[in-house]
C-alpha cells in the first residue's frame, strides 16, 4: 500500500492525528487544511522557498562521512549536518515554510511557542526577514534557564511572553499560544515548531522538513552509489527532525528507521521524556497521539536534560510509526547523551546540540555490520548548550 | 424528556452557572450545587478540571489547577454526585476536556453520567464531526445531550449543520476569546447576537463567555434563551463562602 505512513485527508495516521480543536479555532484550521497543499505546490511559493533555503539557510546541508566515529563503531557513519543551518538547527526549514504560508494567507501577526528557544529563535528570524510582528510564548521556567536564546529573540525584534500557567514549560507555552490564537483568530498565524498540534500542522511541518531526506537521497547516491542507507537515526522531541529525515524512506521498509527519545534520569525514574514507552493514547494540543499522563488523563510534566526533547507528547505520525513497528524507538539517558555529545567533540571536532547527542547515543545500542551505511541526523549545534556541557563536565 | 429540554420549553431568560468541581475545596461540589438551585439558578455546568484547559482564561485555569491540587479526579467527582438527585431537580451538565473522558472510557463515562443523573455534556475540544461520526450513538444510548459551541467566526452553513444535530441548546460563545469575565458588550457582539437570533434555528441558544453581571446577563437574554456565567462566579467563590452564593445570584437577576 502506497503512502500508508503519511496523513490521510483528515490528518490521520492510522488511529492517530486529527484536529481536536475548540470551535473557536475551527475556521482557521479548516482554512489552512484547504489551502496548505495548494499553496505549497504553487510555482512562486516553491521558487521563494527553495531560494531562501539555499541563500539564507545555506542548504543543502552537507552529508559528512564521520571517519573516526565510524572506526569506533565499526561501521560507516554519515552525519546529516542540520547543525550548519542558519540559526543552528533544522527548525529554520519549517519556519521559512510557514512564514511564506502566513504571508500568502494575508496574516499580519505571528505567534509561536518555544521550549529551549530554538524554534522561538527560528521564528523570530523569519519574522525579521519578512517584517512581520512576532510574539513568542515561553514557559517562565524555560526563560530562566535559556537566557541567551531569550536575548536572541529580543534582538531579532520578537516579544517574548512568559507562560505562567500550569508547569510553566513547553506544554504551557503551547497552551498560551493556542489561547492567543483563540483570542485573535483573524489576523494571526500560529507557527508550530514540531510535527504536533491539530491537522494539518503535523503533515505541513513534516513536508517542510522533508528536504532533509530529499537531500540525503541525492547525497548518498553521489557518495556511495545508492540512495538507501541501512539505518537512519534521529532524536525525537515532538518529532520534526526525525519526520524530515524519515520522510522519503517511509515506504522503503529496507531502510531501518530509529527514533531516539530522551530517557532523562532513566525510564523508571519518574524523570523521563520517553513518550512511546511511558505514554498512553490521548489528546494533547489538538492531536490524538501518545502522551504522558496520569491514569485520570491529566498531562504530566516530562524531564530531560535537553530542553528540546522535554515534551509530554509525540507527533501523531511517530505514534503510528511506533505502533506499526515501522520505526524502532530507542532511548538515551542524560548521561548517555552527554557522553555521546562529548565523544563527537573529541572524535570529529563537532559540538552537537544535546538533543542531537541523544541520536548519537543510539550508536552504542545497535549491532551494525561493517558495511552498513548509517545516517545520523545531526539536528543542531551545541552552542546553545554550552552552559549545560560546562556544568555537567566541569569544564 | 431530558431535564434540559423540559427547562428550555418552560422558561426564558435562563441563568446557567459554571463552577469548577473541587474548587475552592475538594468537597464543595454538592453544597455548591444545592446552594445554586435554592438561589433560583436554572441550570448548572459542573467543570471537570483538566491540567491543560486550552479554551479557558486565567480564572478557570487557576481554579482547575487548584482543584487538581486538592485531589479532584473523575472518580471522586462521580462519587460526590452519587446522591445529588435526591435533592436537586434542575438540569446538570458536565463541562470538561476530552482527554480525561477518553481515559475514563467514553462509554463508561456516559454510563456513570446517566447513573448519577447528569443530563448533558459540553466538551469544547471534541470536534462536532468526530462526535457525529464516532460518539453520537453512545451519548444517545444514555440520553445525554451533547452541547456544541458556535462563535462569531462560525459560518452560517456550519451553524445550520450544528443546529441540525443538536438535541439541547447551542452554546453561543459571545466573542472570539477564551473564557473570562467582561463588563460590557460592544456593537459587534450585539450584531452577532442579532444575526443568530434572526436565523430562526430550531435549537435555542444560550450565550456564554464574558457574561459577568446584571448588565451583560440582561443584554444576552434579550437575544438568546439564556446566559451562562462562569469566571465571574468562580472569582466570587474565591472570596466568598458557599453559603453566600445567594448574594451573587441576586446581583444578577
Ligand atoms: C537541535 C534540536 N534537535 C531536536 C529538537 C527536537 O524537536 P523535534 O523532535 O521536533 O525535531 C530540538 C527542539 O528544540 C532542537 O533544538
mmCIF file of C-alpha atoms in Angstrom, chain A residues 10 12 19-24 26-27 165-166 171-172 174-176 178-179 182-186 280-286 288 291 293-300, chain B residues 49-57 61 68 72-75 98-100 102-103 124-128 130 133-135 149-151 153-154 158 162 173 176-178 209:
data_model
loop_
_atom_site.group_PDB
_atom_site.id
_atom_site.type_symbol
_atom_site.label_atom_id
_atom_site.label_comp_id
_atom_site.label_asym_id
_atom_site.label_seq_id
_atom_site.Cartn_x
_atom_site.Cartn_y
_atom_site.Cartn_z
ATOM 1 C CA UNK A 10 -8.342 14.261 7.618
ATOM 2 C CA UNK A 12 -4.984 10.651 10.490
ATOM 3 C CA UNK A 19 -7.878 18.045 14.739
ATOM 4 C CA UNK A 20 -9.297 18.148 18.261
ATOM 5 C CA UNK A 21 -9.698 21.886 18.496
ATOM 6 C CA UNK A 22 -12.353 24.011 20.149
ATOM 7 C CA UNK A 23 -14.865 25.541 17.750
ATOM 8 C CA UNK A 24 -13.150 28.931 18.119
ATOM 9 C CA UNK A 26 -12.204 25.644 13.556
ATOM 10 C CA UNK A 27 -12.292 28.341 10.833
ATOM 11 C CA UNK A 165 0.235 28.779 33.866
ATOM 12 C CA UNK A 166 0.498 25.088 34.755
ATOM 13 C CA UNK A 171 3.407 22.450 27.086
ATOM 14 C CA UNK A 172 2.127 25.554 28.853
ATOM 15 C CA UNK A 174 1.903 25.855 23.673
ATOM 16 C CA UNK A 175 -1.355 26.279 25.608
ATOM 17 C CA UNK A 176 -0.758 30.038 25.827
ATOM 18 C CA UNK A 178 -3.275 28.417 21.354
ATOM 19 C CA UNK A 179 -5.187 30.724 23.706
ATOM 20 C CA UNK A 182 -8.380 31.810 20.045
ATOM 21 C CA UNK A 183 -8.451 35.473 21.079
ATOM 22 C CA UNK A 184 -7.093 36.832 17.787
ATOM 23 C CA UNK A 185 -8.138 34.326 15.138
ATOM 24 C CA UNK A 186 -8.408 36.682 12.203
ATOM 25 C CA UNK A 280 -0.798 6.344 26.567
ATOM 26 C CA UNK A 281 -3.175 7.296 23.796
ATOM 27 C CA UNK A 282 -4.924 10.559 24.374
ATOM 28 C CA UNK A 283 -5.406 14.084 23.072
ATOM 29 C CA UNK A 284 -2.822 16.819 23.531
ATOM 30 C CA UNK A 285 -2.720 20.185 21.784
ATOM 31 C CA UNK A 286 -5.382 19.165 19.301
ATOM 32 C CA UNK A 288 -4.785 12.245 19.126
ATOM 33 C CA UNK A 291 1.241 11.322 25.642
ATOM 34 C CA UNK A 293 -0.403 11.401 31.575
ATOM 35 C CA UNK A 294 -1.872 10.203 34.849
ATOM 36 C CA UNK A 295 -4.474 7.421 34.946
ATOM 37 C CA UNK A 296 -7.001 10.192 35.256
ATOM 38 C CA UNK A 297 -5.968 11.829 31.988
ATOM 39 C CA UNK A 298 -4.059 14.793 33.409
ATOM 40 C CA UNK A 299 -0.985 15.582 31.333
ATOM 41 C CA UNK A 300 2.255 15.132 33.243
ATOM 42 C CA UNK B 49 -10.849 20.034 35.911
ATOM 43 C CA UNK B 50 -8.061 19.414 33.373
ATOM 44 C CA UNK B 51 -4.350 20.139 33.549
ATOM 45 C CA UNK B 52 -4.333 21.917 30.183
ATOM 46 C CA UNK B 53 -7.590 23.814 29.643
ATOM 47 C CA UNK B 54 -6.920 25.366 26.224
ATOM 48 C CA UNK B 55 -10.154 27.280 25.882
ATOM 49 C CA UNK B 56 -10.052 28.857 29.325
ATOM 50 C CA UNK B 57 -8.761 32.184 30.549
ATOM 51 C CA UNK B 61 -7.166 27.850 34.585
ATOM 52 C CA UNK B 68 -6.361 19.156 40.839
ATOM 53 C CA UNK B 72 -10.013 16.078 42.318
ATOM 54 C CA UNK B 73 -10.394 13.116 39.938
ATOM 55 C CA UNK B 74 -13.147 11.884 37.641
ATOM 56 C CA UNK B 75 -13.932 9.046 40.037
ATOM 57 C CA UNK B 98 -11.824 15.256 26.044
ATOM 58 C CA UNK B 99 -8.649 13.617 27.350
ATOM 59 C CA UNK B 100 -9.837 12.801 30.900
ATOM 60 C CA UNK B 102 -11.199 9.363 26.928
ATOM 61 C CA UNK B 103 -9.030 7.902 29.687
ATOM 62 C CA UNK B 124 -15.030 22.015 23.913
ATOM 63 C CA UNK B 125 -12.207 20.084 22.252
ATOM 64 C CA UNK B 126 -14.300 17.214 20.929
ATOM 65 C CA UNK B 127 -14.998 18.410 17.386
ATOM 66 C CA UNK B 128 -18.514 18.259 16.027
ATOM 67 C CA UNK B 130 -15.747 13.432 15.424
ATOM 68 C CA UNK B 133 -19.259 10.031 13.410
ATOM 69 C CA UNK B 134 -17.951 8.275 16.464
ATOM 70 C CA UNK B 135 -19.752 9.039 19.695
ATOM 71 C CA UNK B 149 -20.289 25.761 20.597
ATOM 72 C CA UNK B 150 -20.620 28.389 17.895
ATOM 73 C CA UNK B 151 -18.609 31.617 17.697
ATOM 74 C CA UNK B 153 -16.458 33.219 13.173
ATOM 75 C CA UNK B 154 -18.614 30.131 12.628
ATOM 76 C CA UNK B 158 -21.786 25.222 9.792
ATOM 77 C CA UNK B 162 -24.637 22.147 14.208
ATOM 78 C CA UNK B 173 -19.610 31.939 22.558
ATOM 79 C CA UNK B 176 -13.540 35.275 19.821
ATOM 80 C CA UNK B 177 -11.986 34.584 23.181
ATOM 81 C CA UNK B 178 -11.134 32.171 25.916
ATOM 82 C CA UNK B 209 -18.087 33.635 27.776
#
